[in-house]
Amino acid sequence: MTAIRLLLVDDDPLVRAGLSFMLGGADDIEIVGEASDGAEVETLVDRVRPDVILMDIRMPSVDGLTATERLRGRKDAPQVVLLTTFHADDQVLRALRAGAAGFVLKDTPPAEIVDAVRRVAAGDPVLSPTVTRQLMDHAAGTAADTRRARARERLTALNDREREVAVAVGRGLSNAGIAAELFMSVATVKTHVSRILAKLDLNNRVQIALLAYDAGLVEEVEDDGH
């Protein structure tokens, strides 16, 4: 099995050392580089070609949000998991829209951080219940009507089956869960997800979920009792 290539980015050398010790012990994870600031990320991505970046959201020069946004336009950009000390950071939504695949709290148990890296490398987002609640609050917040209309207009690019998959992604289902619910193979689900990303010019499943929330589709499905 090919190891997951991981880049660590944090301005605190003690945090980097702890993460390196923790993650370096996993047989399927290879730490291919470290950086102390977001300004170094693009150069290191070119040099070491990571699959996943585990990056602090707050750094003194270029923070994790800006570094994530800079990676967004790159072809085959690595997945980004942001480290934060806050359960409800006010910049969560900005980061998710920029293409972050999820968040990990710095006090998360080591085994869960390792699992988060594995899940993101496999294409599954890492969103805590706190972040999910923020998405729901955001969908019902100010300017919701305008956001809903725009999101629904974008989703007209999808066919009915792709729309069903997008809603299932928004509900947090895994590929296997979507396959079971919609009576299709996991391979077919992956194909639909790839087509959704391409049609809507999105980076990852988290952004599909955001769009489904903005369009009010997840809320509609839950109200129907599914």
C-alpha positions as MATLAB code, in Angstrom:
seq = 'MTAIRLLLVDDDPLVRAGLSFMLGGADDIEIVGEASDGAEVETLVDRVRPDVILMDIRMPSVDGLTATERLRGRKDAPQVVLLTTFHADDQVLRALRAGAAGFVLKDTPPAEIVDAVRRVAAGDPVLSPTVTRQLMDHAAGTAADTRRARARERLTALNDREREVAVAVGRGLSNAGIAAELFMSVATVKTHVSRILAKLDLNNRVQIALLAYDAGLVEEVEDDGH';
ca = [
       0.000    0.000    0.000;
       1.312    3.455   -0.934;
       1.887    5.667    2.086;
      -0.014    8.946    2.476;
       2.418   11.795    1.871;
       1.879   14.397    4.596;
       3.115   17.979    4.945;
       3.002   19.604    8.414;
       2.624   23.393    8.702;
       2.638   25.120   12.106;
       4.598   28.076   13.469;
       5.133   26.362   16.838;
       8.108   23.962   16.616;
       6.868   22.019   19.645;
       3.507   21.402   17.974;
       5.241   20.279   14.784;
       7.482   17.957   16.765;
       4.494   16.447   18.568;
       2.568   15.954   15.331;
       5.615   14.470   13.643;
       6.116   12.000   16.481;
       2.430   11.093   16.553;
       1.857   10.731   12.815;
       5.277    9.355   11.984;
       4.426    6.230   13.931;
       1.656    5.280   11.492;
       2.785    2.698    8.927;
       0.671    4.229    6.170;
       1.707    7.881    6.655;
       4.990    9.417    5.487;
       5.880   12.935    6.630;
       7.519   14.455    3.577;
       8.064   17.993    4.827;
       7.502   20.627    7.492;
       6.963   24.380    7.341;
       6.628   27.136    9.934;
       4.446   29.474    7.884;
       1.862   29.435    5.118;
       4.200   31.424    2.882;
       6.309   28.288    2.435;
       3.456   25.992    1.449;
       3.317   26.439   -2.330;
       7.073   25.958   -2.738;
       7.003   22.842   -0.570;
       4.003   21.426   -2.421;
       5.980   21.690   -5.664;
       9.002   20.067   -4.043;
       7.562   17.198   -1.980;
       4.143   16.574   -3.625;
       2.084   15.843   -0.485;
      -1.296   14.127   -0.597;
      -2.475   15.907    2.553;
      -1.444   19.088    4.356;
      -2.083   19.392    8.101;
      -1.860   23.130    8.718;
      -2.400   25.575   11.558;
      -5.190   28.046   10.845;
      -3.445   30.908   12.681;
       0.135   31.846   11.805;
       1.821   35.255   12.070;
       2.798   35.865    8.433;
       0.613   33.874    6.010;
      -2.143   32.034    7.848;
      -3.659   28.689    6.983;
      -6.725   30.251    5.373;
      -4.704   32.320    2.921;
      -2.404   29.406    2.135;
      -5.440   27.205    1.449;
      -6.942   29.821   -0.868;
      -3.672   30.053   -2.781;
      -3.706   26.303   -3.355;
      -7.273   26.263   -4.626;
      -6.501   27.086   -8.236;
      -3.769   24.481   -8.597;
      -4.381   21.329  -10.567;
      -4.246   18.223   -8.357;
      -3.894   20.346   -5.209;
      -3.371   18.337   -2.008;
      -6.162   17.999    0.539;
      -5.912   20.447    3.437;
      -6.891   19.795    7.042;
      -6.683   22.867    9.255;
      -5.625   22.785   12.889;
      -7.443   25.115   15.269;
      -7.761   25.684   19.001;
     -11.360   26.877   18.592;
     -14.465   24.689   18.441;
     -16.323   27.357   16.486;
     -13.738   29.468   14.724;
     -15.387   32.403   12.965;
     -13.374   31.662    9.830;
     -14.509   28.054    9.395;
     -16.839   28.797    6.492;
     -14.248   30.871    4.674;
     -11.794   27.992    4.967;
     -14.280   25.419    3.715;
     -15.178   27.583    0.741;
     -11.470   27.962    0.012;
     -11.211   24.201   -0.333;
     -10.229   22.891    3.108;
     -11.318   19.284    3.580;
     -11.929   19.701    7.280;
     -10.776   20.760   10.715;
      -8.986   19.081   13.596;
      -8.812   20.604   17.063;
      -5.318   20.717   18.530;
      -6.517   18.866   21.620;
      -7.978   16.025   19.546;
      -6.764   12.580   20.698;
      -3.801   11.344   18.608;
      -5.657    8.372   17.147;
      -8.388   10.679   15.835;
      -5.852   12.984   14.161;
      -4.285    9.986   12.421;
      -7.759    8.834   11.368;
      -8.560   12.331   10.044;
      -5.491   12.276    7.789;
      -6.483    8.849    6.476;
     -10.073    9.878    5.849;
      -9.149   13.043    3.991;
      -6.627   11.159    1.875;
      -9.457    8.776    0.953;
     -11.670   11.686   -0.106;
     -13.916   11.939    2.958;
     -14.298   15.308    4.708;
     -13.558   15.700    8.399;
     -16.251   17.886    9.951;
     -17.070   17.925   13.639;
     -20.681   18.235   14.834;
     -19.838   21.839   15.770;
     -18.867   22.660   12.200;
     -21.970   20.913   10.858;
     -24.140   23.079   13.114;
     -22.353   26.148   11.782;
     -23.244   25.104    8.246;
     -26.894   24.782    9.237;
     -26.867   28.150   11.009;
     -25.154   29.718    8.015;
     -27.779   28.337    5.647;
     -30.495   29.958    7.763;
     -28.592   33.203    8.358;
     -28.657   36.614    6.787;
     -29.041   36.862    2.997;
     -30.236   33.234    3.005;
     -32.777   33.813    0.237;
     -30.217   35.281   -2.145;
     -27.700   32.562   -1.336;
     -30.347   29.879   -1.833;
     -31.365   31.216   -5.238;
     -27.754   31.361   -6.423;
     -27.000   27.869   -5.149;
     -30.070   26.400   -6.804;
     -29.148   28.069  -10.074;
     -25.698   26.464   -9.945;
     -27.202   23.064   -9.222;
     -29.240   23.147  -12.429;
     -26.048   21.939  -14.116;
     -26.573   18.541  -12.453;
     -28.858   15.759  -13.594;
     -31.337   14.219  -11.153;
     -29.018   11.424  -10.020;
     -26.102   13.782   -9.451;
     -28.392   16.044   -7.467;
     -29.383   13.121   -5.226;
     -25.716   12.325   -4.648;
     -24.962   15.983   -3.864;
     -27.688   16.037   -1.215;
     -26.388   12.786    0.274;
     -22.895   14.296    0.454;
     -24.435   17.301    2.206;
     -25.967   14.962    4.766;
     -22.499   13.653    5.552;
     -22.900   10.164    4.085;
     -19.801    8.240    3.039;
     -19.503    6.749   -0.438;
     -20.618    3.396    0.973;
     -23.562    5.021    2.718;
     -24.635    6.814   -0.463;
     -24.302    3.592   -2.441;
     -26.537    1.715    0.007;
     -29.173    4.440    0.150;
     -29.342    5.136   -3.578;
     -28.875    1.502   -4.692;
     -25.702    1.921   -6.700;
     -22.128    0.704   -6.447;
     -19.443    2.625   -4.584;
     -17.577    3.021   -7.889;
     -20.661    4.653   -9.417;
     -20.936    7.013   -6.447;
     -17.312    8.049   -6.918;
     -17.982    8.693  -10.601;
     -20.984   10.881   -9.759;
     -18.974   12.822   -7.169;
     -16.191   13.429   -9.683;
     -18.704   14.671  -12.251;
     -20.327   16.984   -9.705;
     -16.957   18.480   -8.807;
     -16.119   19.020  -12.481;
     -19.507   20.470  -13.456;
     -19.635   22.887  -10.531;
     -15.896   23.722  -10.511;
     -15.507   22.623   -6.896;
     -12.464   21.245   -5.086;
     -13.874   18.613   -2.760;
     -16.894   17.047   -1.077;
     -17.042   19.724    1.604;
     -17.816   22.340   -1.033;
     -20.532   20.097   -2.465;
     -22.012   19.925    1.037;
     -21.863   23.712    1.407;
     -23.693   24.200   -1.874;
     -26.354   21.666   -0.898;
     -26.846   23.492    2.409;
     -26.997   26.885    0.695;
     -29.627   25.560   -1.721;
     -31.737   24.305    1.188;
     -31.750   20.769   -0.205;
     -30.435   19.070    2.940;
     -33.097   20.788    5.020;
     -35.815   19.674    2.595;
     -34.704   16.031    2.759;
     -34.571   16.095    6.570;
     -38.031   17.671    6.738;
     -39.328   14.806    4.571;
     -38.049   12.387    7.203;
     -35.181   10.844    5.176;
];
